[in-house]
CSV table of C-alpha atoms and ligand atoms in Angstrom, one decimal:
chain,number,residue,atom,x,y,z
A,1,MET,CA,-0.1,0.0,-0.1
A,2,PRO,CA,1.6,3.2,-0.6
A,3,THR,CA,2.1,5.5,2.2
A,4,PRO,CA,-0.3,8.6,2.3
A,5,GLU,CA,1.6,11.8,1.3
A,6,LYS,CA,2.5,13.8,4.4
A,7,GLN,CA,0.1,16.9,4.4
A,8,ARG,CA,1.9,19.9,4.7
A,9,HIS,CA,1.3,22.5,7.7
A,10,TYR,CA,-0.1,26.2,6.4
A,11,LEU,CA,2.7,27.7,8.3
A,12,GLU,CA,5.2,25.5,6.5
A,13,ASP,CA,3.5,26.5,2.9
A,14,GLU,CA,3.7,29.9,3.8
A,15,LEU,CA,7.4,30.0,5.0
A,16,TYR,CA,8.3,28.2,1.6
A,17,THR,CA,6.5,31.1,-0.4
A,18,LEU,CA,7.7,33.9,1.8
A,19,MET,CA,11.4,32.5,1.1
A,20,ARG,CA,11.0,32.6,-2.5
A,21,GLN,CA,9.5,36.2,-2.2
A,22,ASP,CA,11.7,38.0,0.2
A,23,ASP,CA,15.7,37.4,0.2
A,24,ARG,CA,15.5,38.6,3.7
A,25,ILE,CA,13.9,35.2,5.0
A,26,PHE,CA,16.7,33.1,3.5
A,27,ARG,CA,19.5,35.3,4.8
A,28,PHE,CA,18.0,35.4,8.7
A,29,LEU,CA,18.0,31.5,7.9
A,30,GLU,CA,21.4,31.3,6.9
A,31,ILE,CA,22.9,33.7,9.7
A,32,SER,CA,20.9,32.6,12.6
A,33,SER,CA,21.1,28.5,12.2
A,34,LEU,CA,24.2,27.8,10.1
A,35,ASP,CA,28.0,29.2,10.4
A,36,GLY,CA,28.3,29.2,6.5
A,37,ILE,CA,27.0,28.5,3.1
A,38,TRP,CA,28.8,27.6,0.0
A,39,TYR,CA,27.7,26.7,-3.6
A,40,SER,CA,30.2,25.2,-5.9
A,41,ASP,CA,29.9,24.9,-9.7
A,42,LEU,CA,30.7,21.0,-10.6
A,43,ILE,CA,30.7,22.0,-14.8
A,44,ASN,CA,33.4,25.1,-14.4
A,45,GLU,CA,35.1,23.3,-11.7
A,46,GLY,CA,37.1,25.5,-9.2
A,47,HIS,CA,34.5,28.3,-8.9
A,48,GLU,CA,33.0,29.0,-5.9
A,49,TRP,CA,30.7,31.1,-3.6
A,50,MET,CA,31.3,31.4,0.3
A,51,SER,CA,28.6,33.3,2.5
A,52,ASP,CA,30.0,36.4,4.8
A,53,ARG,CA,29.6,34.0,7.8
A,54,TYR,CA,31.8,31.2,6.2
A,55,LYS,CA,34.5,33.6,5.9
A,56,GLN,CA,34.3,35.0,9.1
A,57,LEU,CA,34.3,31.8,10.8
A,58,LEU,CA,37.6,31.3,9.4
A,59,GLY,CA,38.7,34.8,10.4
A,60,TYR,CA,38.8,36.4,7.1
A,61,GLY,CA,36.7,39.4,5.0
A,62,ASP,CA,36.0,40.0,1.8
A,63,GLU,CA,39.3,41.4,1.1
A,64,ASP,CA,41.1,38.4,1.6
A,65,ILE,CA,39.3,35.8,-0.2
A,66,GLU,CA,39.0,34.3,-3.5
A,67,TYR,CA,35.9,32.8,-4.6
A,68,SER,CA,37.4,29.4,-5.7
A,69,SER,CA,37.5,25.9,-4.5
A,70,ASP,CA,41.5,26.3,-4.3
A,71,TRP,CA,41.2,29.0,-1.8
A,72,TRP,CA,39.5,26.6,1.0
A,73,MET,CA,41.2,23.4,-0.1
A,74,ALA,CA,44.4,25.5,1.2
A,75,ARG,CA,42.9,26.0,4.6
A,76,ILE,CA,41.4,22.3,5.0
A,77,HIS,CA,43.4,19.9,7.0
A,78,PRO,CA,45.1,17.6,4.5
A,79,ASP,CA,43.7,14.7,5.6
A,80,ASP,CA,40.2,16.1,5.7
A,81,LEU,CA,40.1,17.3,2.5
A,82,ILE,CA,40.7,13.3,1.2
A,83,LEU,CA,37.9,12.4,3.5
A,84,SER,CA,35.6,15.0,1.8
A,85,ARG,CA,36.7,14.3,-1.7
A,86,GLU,CA,35.9,10.7,-1.0
A,87,ASN,CA,32.7,11.4,0.3
A,88,LEU,CA,31.5,13.8,-2.6
A,89,ARG,CA,32.6,11.0,-5.1
A,90,ARG,CA,30.4,8.5,-3.1
A,91,HIS,CA,27.5,11.0,-2.8
A,92,ILE,CA,27.6,11.7,-6.6
A,93,GLU,CA,27.5,8.3,-7.5
A,94,ASP,CA,24.7,7.6,-4.9
A,95,PRO,CA,22.7,10.4,-3.5
A,96,ASN,CA,21.5,8.0,-0.5
A,97,HIS,CA,25.3,8.3,0.6
A,98,PRO,CA,25.3,11.7,2.4
A,99,TYR,CA,28.0,14.2,2.0
A,100,ASP,CA,28.5,14.8,5.6
A,101,GLN,CA,31.8,15.0,7.7
A,102,VAL,CA,33.4,17.1,10.5
A,103,VAL,CA,36.5,18.4,8.8
A,104,ARG,CA,39.4,20.7,10.5
A,105,TYR,CA,40.0,24.3,9.0
A,106,PHE,CA,43.0,26.2,9.6
A,107,HIS,CA,41.9,29.9,11.0
A,108,LYS,CA,43.8,33.1,9.9
A,109,ASN,CA,45.3,32.9,13.4
A,110,GLY,CA,46.8,29.6,13.1
A,111,SER,CA,44.4,28.0,15.5
A,112,THR,CA,41.9,25.0,14.4
A,113,VAL,CA,38.3,25.3,13.8
A,114,TRP,CA,36.4,22.0,13.6
A,115,VAL,CA,33.3,22.5,11.1
A,116,ARG,CA,30.4,19.9,10.3
A,117,CYS,CA,30.4,20.1,6.7
A,118,ARG,CA,27.2,18.8,4.8
A,119,GLY,CA,26.4,19.2,1.3
A,120,ILE,CA,23.9,18.3,-1.3
A,121,VAL,CA,24.3,17.7,-5.0
A,122,ILE,CA,22.2,19.6,-7.6
A,123,ARG,CA,21.6,17.8,-11.0
A,124,ASP,CA,19.8,19.3,-14.6
A,125,ASP,CA,17.3,17.5,-16.4
A,126,ALA,CA,19.5,15.1,-17.7
A,127,GLY,CA,20.6,14.1,-14.5
A,128,ARG,CA,24.1,15.7,-14.6
A,129,PRO,CA,25.8,16.8,-11.3
A,130,THR,CA,25.8,20.7,-11.7
A,131,ARG,CA,26.2,22.1,-8.4
A,132,LEU,CA,27.2,21.2,-5.0
A,133,LEU,CA,25.5,23.3,-2.1
A,134,GLY,CA,26.9,22.8,1.3
A,135,ALA,CA,26.4,24.4,4.7
A,136,HIS,CA,29.0,24.6,7.7
A,137,VAL,CA,28.2,24.6,11.4
A,138,ASP,CA,31.0,25.2,13.8
A,139,VAL,CA,31.6,22.6,16.4
A,140,THR,CA,34.9,24.0,17.8
A,141,ASP,CA,33.6,24.1,21.3
A,142,LEU,CA,31.7,20.7,21.2
A,143,ARG,CA,35.2,19.1,20.2
A,144,ARG,CA,37.3,20.9,22.7
A,145,ALA,CA,34.8,19.9,25.6
A,146,GLU,CA,35.1,16.4,24.1
A,147,GLU,CA,38.9,16.6,23.9
A,148,LEU,CA,38.8,18.0,27.7
A,149,SER,CA,36.7,15.2,28.9
A,150,ASP,CA,38.9,12.6,27.4
A,151,VAL,CA,41.9,14.3,29.0
A,152,ASN,CA,40.1,14.4,32.3
A,153,ALA,CA,39.0,10.9,32.2
A,154,ASP,CA,42.4,9.6,31.2
A,155,LEU,CA,44.0,11.8,33.9
A,156,LYS,CA,41.1,10.5,36.4
A,157,ASN,CA,42.4,6.9,35.7
A,158,LYS,CA,46.0,7.6,36.1
A,159,ASN,CA,45.6,9.5,39.4
A,160,GLU,CA,43.6,6.6,40.7
A,161,ALA,CA,46.3,4.2,39.5
A,162,LEU,CA,49.0,6.3,41.2
A,163,ARG,CA,46.8,6.6,44.4
A,164,SER,CA,46.4,3.2,45.0
A,165,PHE,CA,50.0,2.6,44.4
A,166,ALA,CA,50.9,5.0,46.8
A,167,SER,CA,48.2,3.8,49.4
A,168,ILE,CA,49.5,0.2,49.0
A,169,VAL,CA,53.3,1.4,49.3
A,170,ALA,CA,52.5,3.1,52.5
A,171,HIS,CA,50.5,0.5,54.1
A,172,ASP,CA,52.7,-2.4,52.9
A,173,LEU,CA,55.8,-0.2,54.4
A,174,GLN,CA,54.0,0.6,57.6
A,175,THR,CA,53.6,-3.1,58.8
A,176,PRO,CA,57.8,-3.9,58.8
A,177,MET,CA,58.5,-0.3,60.1
A,178,ARG,CA,56.3,-0.7,62.9
A,179,HIS,CA,58.0,-4.5,63.5
A,180,VAL,CA,61.3,-2.4,63.5
A,181,GLY,CA,60.5,-0.3,66.3
A,182,ILE,CA,58.6,-3.0,68.1
A,183,TYR,CA,61.8,-5.4,68.3
A,184,ALA,CA,64.2,-2.5,68.8
A,185,GLY,CA,62.2,-1.9,72.1
A,186,LEU,CA,62.2,-5.6,73.2
A,187,LEU,CA,65.8,-5.8,72.2
A,188,ARG,CA,66.5,-3.3,75.1
A,189,GLU,CA,64.2,-5.0,77.4
A,190,VAL,CA,66.1,-8.2,76.7
A,191,LEU,CA,69.4,-6.7,77.2
A,192,GLY,CA,68.1,-4.9,80.5
A,193,ASP,CA,70.4,-3.5,82.8
A,194,GLY,CA,73.2,-5.1,81.3
A,195,ILE,CA,73.2,-3.1,78.0
A,196,ASP,CA,76.2,-1.0,77.4
A,197,ASP,CA,76.0,3.1,76.4
A,198,THR,CA,76.9,1.9,72.7
A,199,ALA,CA,74.4,-0.5,72.3
A,200,LYS,CA,71.7,1.9,74.3
A,201,GLU,CA,72.3,4.6,71.6
A,202,TYR,CA,72.4,2.2,68.7
A,203,VAL,CA,68.9,0.6,69.7
A,204,GLU,CA,67.7,4.6,70.2
A,205,VAL,CA,68.7,5.3,66.8
A,206,ILE,CA,66.7,2.5,65.2
A,207,GLU,CA,64.1,3.6,67.4
A,208,ARG,CA,64.4,7.3,66.3
A,209,GLY,CA,64.6,6.0,62.7
A,210,ALA,CA,61.3,3.8,62.6
A,211,ILE,CA,59.4,6.6,64.0
A,212,GLN,CA,60.8,9.3,61.6
A,213,MET,CA,60.2,6.6,58.7
A,214,ARG,CA,56.5,6.2,59.8
A,215,ARG,CA,55.9,9.9,59.7
A,216,MET,CA,57.7,10.2,56.2
A,217,VAL,CA,55.2,7.1,55.0
A,218,GLN,CA,52.1,9.2,56.4
A,219,SER,CA,53.3,12.5,54.8
A,220,LEU,CA,53.7,10.7,51.6
A,221,LEU,CA,50.1,9.1,51.8
A,222,ASP,CA,49.3,12.7,52.4
A,223,PHE,CA,50.9,14.2,49.6
A,224,SER,CA,49.8,11.9,47.4
A,225,ARG,CA,46.1,12.5,48.1
A,226,PHE,CA,46.6,16.2,47.0
A,227,ALA,CA,48.8,15.2,44.4
A,228,TYR,CA,46.3,13.3,42.2
A,229,THR,CA,43.1,15.3,43.2
A,230,ASN,CA,40.4,16.2,40.7
A,231,VAL,CA,39.3,19.5,41.6
A,232,LYS,CA,35.7,20.5,42.1
A,233,ALA,CA,35.8,24.2,42.3
A,234,GLY,CA,33.3,26.6,42.7
A,235,PRO,CA,33.2,30.6,44.0
A,236,VAL,CA,35.2,31.3,47.4
A,237,GLU,CA,35.7,34.1,49.3
A,238,LEU,CA,39.4,34.4,50.2
A,239,ASP,CA,38.8,36.2,53.7
A,240,SER,CA,36.8,33.3,55.0
A,241,ILE,CA,39.4,30.8,54.2
A,242,VAL,CA,41.6,33.0,56.3
A,243,ASP,CA,39.3,33.2,59.0
A,244,GLU,CA,39.0,29.4,58.9
A,245,VAL,CA,42.4,28.9,59.0
A,246,ARG,CA,43.1,31.3,61.7
A,247,ASP,CA,40.5,29.1,63.9
A,248,LEU,CA,42.4,26.0,62.8
A,249,LEU,CA,45.9,27.5,64.0
A,250,ARG,CA,44.7,29.3,66.9
A,251,PHE,CA,47.1,27.9,69.6
A,252,GLN,CA,50.1,28.1,67.2
A,253,ILE,CA,49.0,31.7,66.7
A,254,GLU,CA,48.6,32.2,70.4
A,255,GLU,CA,52.3,30.6,71.0
A,256,ALA,CA,53.9,32.6,68.5
A,257,GLN,CA,52.0,36.0,69.8
A,258,GLY,CA,51.1,36.1,65.8
A,259,GLU,CA,48.9,38.2,64.1
A,260,ILE,CA,47.3,37.7,60.6
A,261,THR,CA,46.5,40.8,58.6
A,262,THR,CA,44.7,40.6,55.1
A,263,ASP,CA,44.2,43.3,52.8
A,264,GLY,CA,41.8,43.3,49.9
A,265,LEU,CA,41.7,39.7,49.3
A,266,PRO,CA,39.2,38.6,46.4
A,267,GLU,CA,36.6,36.1,45.6
A,268,ILE,CA,38.5,32.9,43.8
A,269,TYR,CA,37.3,30.1,41.8
A,270,ALA,CA,38.6,27.1,43.3
A,271,GLU,CA,37.8,23.8,45.7
A,272,ARG,CA,37.6,25.6,49.2
A,273,ALA,CA,39.0,22.4,51.3
A,274,LEU,CA,42.2,22.5,49.1
A,275,ILE,CA,42.4,26.2,49.4
A,276,VAL,CA,42.3,26.0,53.3
A,277,ARG,CA,45.0,23.3,53.4
A,278,LEU,CA,47.2,25.5,51.0
A,279,MET,CA,46.6,28.5,53.5
A,280,GLN,CA,47.3,26.4,56.4
A,281,ASN,CA,50.5,25.3,55.2
A,282,LEU,CA,51.6,28.7,54.4
A,283,LEU,CA,50.5,30.2,57.2
A,284,SER,CA,51.6,27.7,59.8
A,285,ASN,CA,55.2,27.9,58.0
A,286,ALA,CA,55.0,32.0,58.7
A,287,LEU,CA,54.2,31.2,62.5
A,288,LYS,CA,56.9,28.3,62.9
A,289,TYR,CA,59.8,30.0,60.9
A,290,ARG,CA,59.4,33.0,63.1
A,291,GLY,CA,62.6,33.3,64.8
A,292,ASP,CA,62.4,35.0,68.2
A,293,LYS,CA,59.9,38.0,67.2
A,294,PRO,CA,56.2,37.7,67.4
A,295,ALA,CA,54.9,36.6,64.3
A,296,ARG,CA,53.5,39.1,61.8
A,297,VAL,CA,51.8,37.7,58.8
A,298,TYR,CA,50.3,39.7,56.0
A,299,ILE,CA,48.3,38.6,53.3
A,300,THR,CA,47.4,40.9,50.0
A,301,SER,CA,46.6,40.2,46.2
A,302,LYS,CA,48.0,41.7,43.1
A,303,GLU,CA,47.9,41.7,39.3
A,304,VAL,CA,50.5,39.1,37.7
A,305,ASN,CA,50.3,38.6,33.9
A,306,GLN,CA,46.7,39.4,34.0
A,307,GLN,CA,46.0,36.9,36.7
A,308,CYS,CA,45.0,37.2,40.4
A,309,ALA,CA,48.2,36.4,42.7
A,310,ILE,CA,48.0,36.2,46.6
A,311,VAL,CA,51.0,37.3,48.3
A,312,VAL,CA,51.6,35.8,51.9
A,313,SER,CA,54.9,37.6,53.7
A,314,ASP,CA,56.2,37.2,57.4
A,315,ASN,CA,58.7,38.5,59.5
A,316,GLY,CA,60.3,35.5,60.1
A,317,ILE,CA,63.9,34.2,59.7
A,318,GLY,CA,63.5,34.3,55.8
A,319,ILE,CA,64.6,31.9,53.0
A,320,PRO,CA,67.9,32.6,51.0
A,321,THR,CA,66.9,32.7,47.2
A,322,ASP,CA,69.1,30.0,46.0
A,323,TYR,CA,66.7,27.7,47.6
A,324,LYS,CA,63.4,29.4,45.8
A,325,GLU,CA,63.1,26.1,43.6
A,326,ALA,CA,64.5,23.5,46.2
A,327,ILE,CA,61.9,24.5,48.9
A,328,PHE,CA,59.2,23.0,47.0
A,329,GLU,CA,60.3,19.4,46.7
A,330,ILE,CA,59.0,16.8,48.9
A,331,PHE,CA,61.1,16.0,52.0
A,332,ARG,CA,63.3,19.0,51.2
A,333,ARG,CA,64.1,21.2,54.2
A,334,LEU,CA,66.5,24.2,54.9
A,335,HIS,CA,66.6,23.9,58.6
A,336,ARG,CA,67.6,20.5,59.9
A,337,ASP,CA,67.5,21.9,63.3
A,338,GLU,CA,64.8,19.6,64.2
A,339,LYS,CA,64.1,20.6,67.5
A,340,THR,CA,63.5,24.2,67.2
A,341,TYR,CA,61.8,23.7,63.7
A,342,GLU,CA,59.7,20.5,63.4
A,343,GLY,CA,58.5,19.4,60.1
A,344,LEU,CA,59.1,16.9,57.5
A,345,GLY,CA,59.4,19.0,54.1
A,346,VAL,CA,56.2,18.1,52.6
A,347,GLY,CA,54.2,21.3,53.4
A,348,LEU,CA,55.4,23.2,50.3
A,349,ALA,CA,55.3,20.6,48.1
A,350,ILE,CA,51.7,20.1,48.9
A,351,CYS,CA,51.0,24.0,48.2
A,352,ARG,CA,52.4,23.6,44.9
A,353,GLN,CA,50.4,20.4,44.0
A,354,ILE,CA,47.2,22.5,45.1
A,355,VAL,CA,47.9,25.6,43.1
A,356,GLU,CA,49.1,23.7,40.0
A,357,SER,CA,46.1,21.6,40.0
A,358,HIS,CA,44.0,24.6,40.0
A,359,GLY,CA,45.9,25.9,37.1
A,360,GLY,CA,48.1,28.3,39.1
A,361,ARG,CA,51.9,28.9,39.9
A,362,ILE,CA,53.5,29.5,43.4
A,363,TRP,CA,56.7,31.2,43.9
A,364,LEU,CA,59.1,32.5,46.3
A,365,GLU,CA,58.8,36.4,45.5
A,366,ASP,CA,62.2,37.6,43.9
A,367,ASP,CA,62.3,40.7,45.9
A,368,GLN,CA,62.2,39.3,49.7
A,369,PRO,CA,61.4,41.6,52.5
A,370,GLU,CA,64.2,43.0,54.5
A,371,GLU,CA,63.1,40.0,57.3
A,372,GLY,CA,61.1,37.3,56.7
A,373,ALA,CA,60.0,35.4,53.4
A,374,SER,CA,57.4,36.2,50.8
A,375,PHE,CA,55.4,33.8,48.7
A,376,ALA,CA,53.0,34.1,46.0
A,377,PHE,CA,50.7,32.1,44.1
A,378,THR,CA,48.0,32.7,41.1
A,379,LEU,CA,44.5,31.3,41.2
A,380,PRO,CA,41.6,31.5,39.0
A,381,ARG,CA,39.2,34.4,40.0
A,382,ASN,CA,36.1,32.7,37.9
A,383,GLU,CA,34.9,29.9,36.0
A,384,VAL,CA,36.3,31.2,32.6
A,385,GLU,CA,39.7,31.5,34.1
A,386,PHE,CA,39.6,27.8,35.9
A,387,VAL,CA,38.9,26.4,32.6
A,388,ARG,CA,41.6,28.8,30.6
A,389,MET,CA,44.3,28.2,33.4
A,390,ARG,CA,44.0,24.4,33.4
A,391,GLN,CA,44.2,23.9,29.5
B,401,ADP,P1,58.3,21.8,56.6
B,401,ADP,O1,58.4,22.8,57.1
B,401,ADP,O2,57.8,20.6,57.2
B,401,ADP,O3,60.0,21.5,56.7
B,401,ADP,P2,57.7,22.8,54.1
B,401,ADP,O4,57.6,22.0,52.9
B,401,ADP,O5,56.6,23.5,54.2
B,401,ADP,O6,58.3,21.8,54.9
B,401,ADP,O7,59.2,23.9,53.7
B,401,ADP,C1,60.2,23.4,53.3
B,401,ADP,C2,61.5,24.4,54.1
B,401,ADP,O8,61.1,25.6,53.4
B,401,ADP,C3,61.3,24.3,55.2
B,401,ADP,O9,61.9,23.3,56.4
B,401,ADP,C4,61.8,25.6,55.6
B,401,ADP,O10,63.4,25.5,55.7
B,401,ADP,C5,61.4,26.6,54.3
B,401,ADP,N1,60.4,27.5,54.9
B,401,ADP,C6,58.9,27.0,54.4
B,401,ADP,N2,58.4,28.2,54.8
B,401,ADP,C7,59.2,29.2,55.3
B,401,ADP,C8,58.9,30.4,56.0
B,401,ADP,N3,57.6,31.3,56.1
B,401,ADP,N4,60.3,31.1,56.4
B,401,ADP,C9,61.4,30.4,56.1
B,401,ADP,N5,61.5,29.3,55.7
B,401,ADP,C10,60.6,28.8,55.4
């Protein structure tokens, strides 16, 4: 049974009539729903008309375009030219084979523009292909989002693998290390009062070493949690972060007779818990490495290469600028005097991981204050910067 012909809606009829009568209707559809139209001559090969939007999408105006097929062929990715030619050949042979492909064009500024390019062949009364009408749709943003999500998925898998590796290593190391500590204690008991000073000293060194190793493994585990994190960002008031960290460090502040002052801190776009940890590490260092004066810490912001930088300065013992890279490495410490400045050298390495996972950078300022140290780091201020800085 033949399928009944679909009845055309009266508005559809009206629109088609209007399009034939008034050029502006077609122009409106062209501009608002497409990113370019082209129409090429298959008899006089090489002649081709391209719409204004087509040229604009690739960064060109009327003055720098020739209406020829050679012009676009020089701007399409060579692999995609082969693909589109093959599709055209098949579409001309069989109209049911769609002329439809996503291709890469080179923008005038050198970037890549991803275009979904569709076309239809037009034939004369004898069935000879005479023209090809085509339409472009810009799919660059879509493509970038897909690429980004592929990269994120890949990163997520690698991060998970690394994280589980770190936690397995840490747990596996913890047991033998506990044994070293326990057996050193047992050895001391077995030897009892008969233990001489040298043996006693050796046992103590073993015990201290075991404790230190356990702390280091714990820190490594802590570090790996920050190193391979997938940031979940949102708007965050930096002032409120500083308030929270002041509360977390209240005993250390009291002990250092410390004062933490802020000036004009902006709102940033970041994962709150990570920024709390970042500020906690920097501020607790500022309080710890204070020397013998009451600690004074000053947090402010400035613009660096059109990005927002936060600066944390203190009045403590300072850092020679020769060590400005080394201090961010894991387990690197400048002050080996354990009793005065306790620590393992993981704090700044974690700070760097946190800042870099937001697309930012952290550094020791080149012009250090007369006394004390001054650190700076960049962070995104909004979602657009967050995406851009992490690319
Ligand atoms: P930790 O404090 O546990 O040693 P960090 O990674 O936080 O580890 O810091 C690395 C080293 O950088 C410290 O050992 C110290 O020598 C130096 N440092 C960090 N912050 C300061 C500071 N505000 N003033 C002086 N030295 C600092």
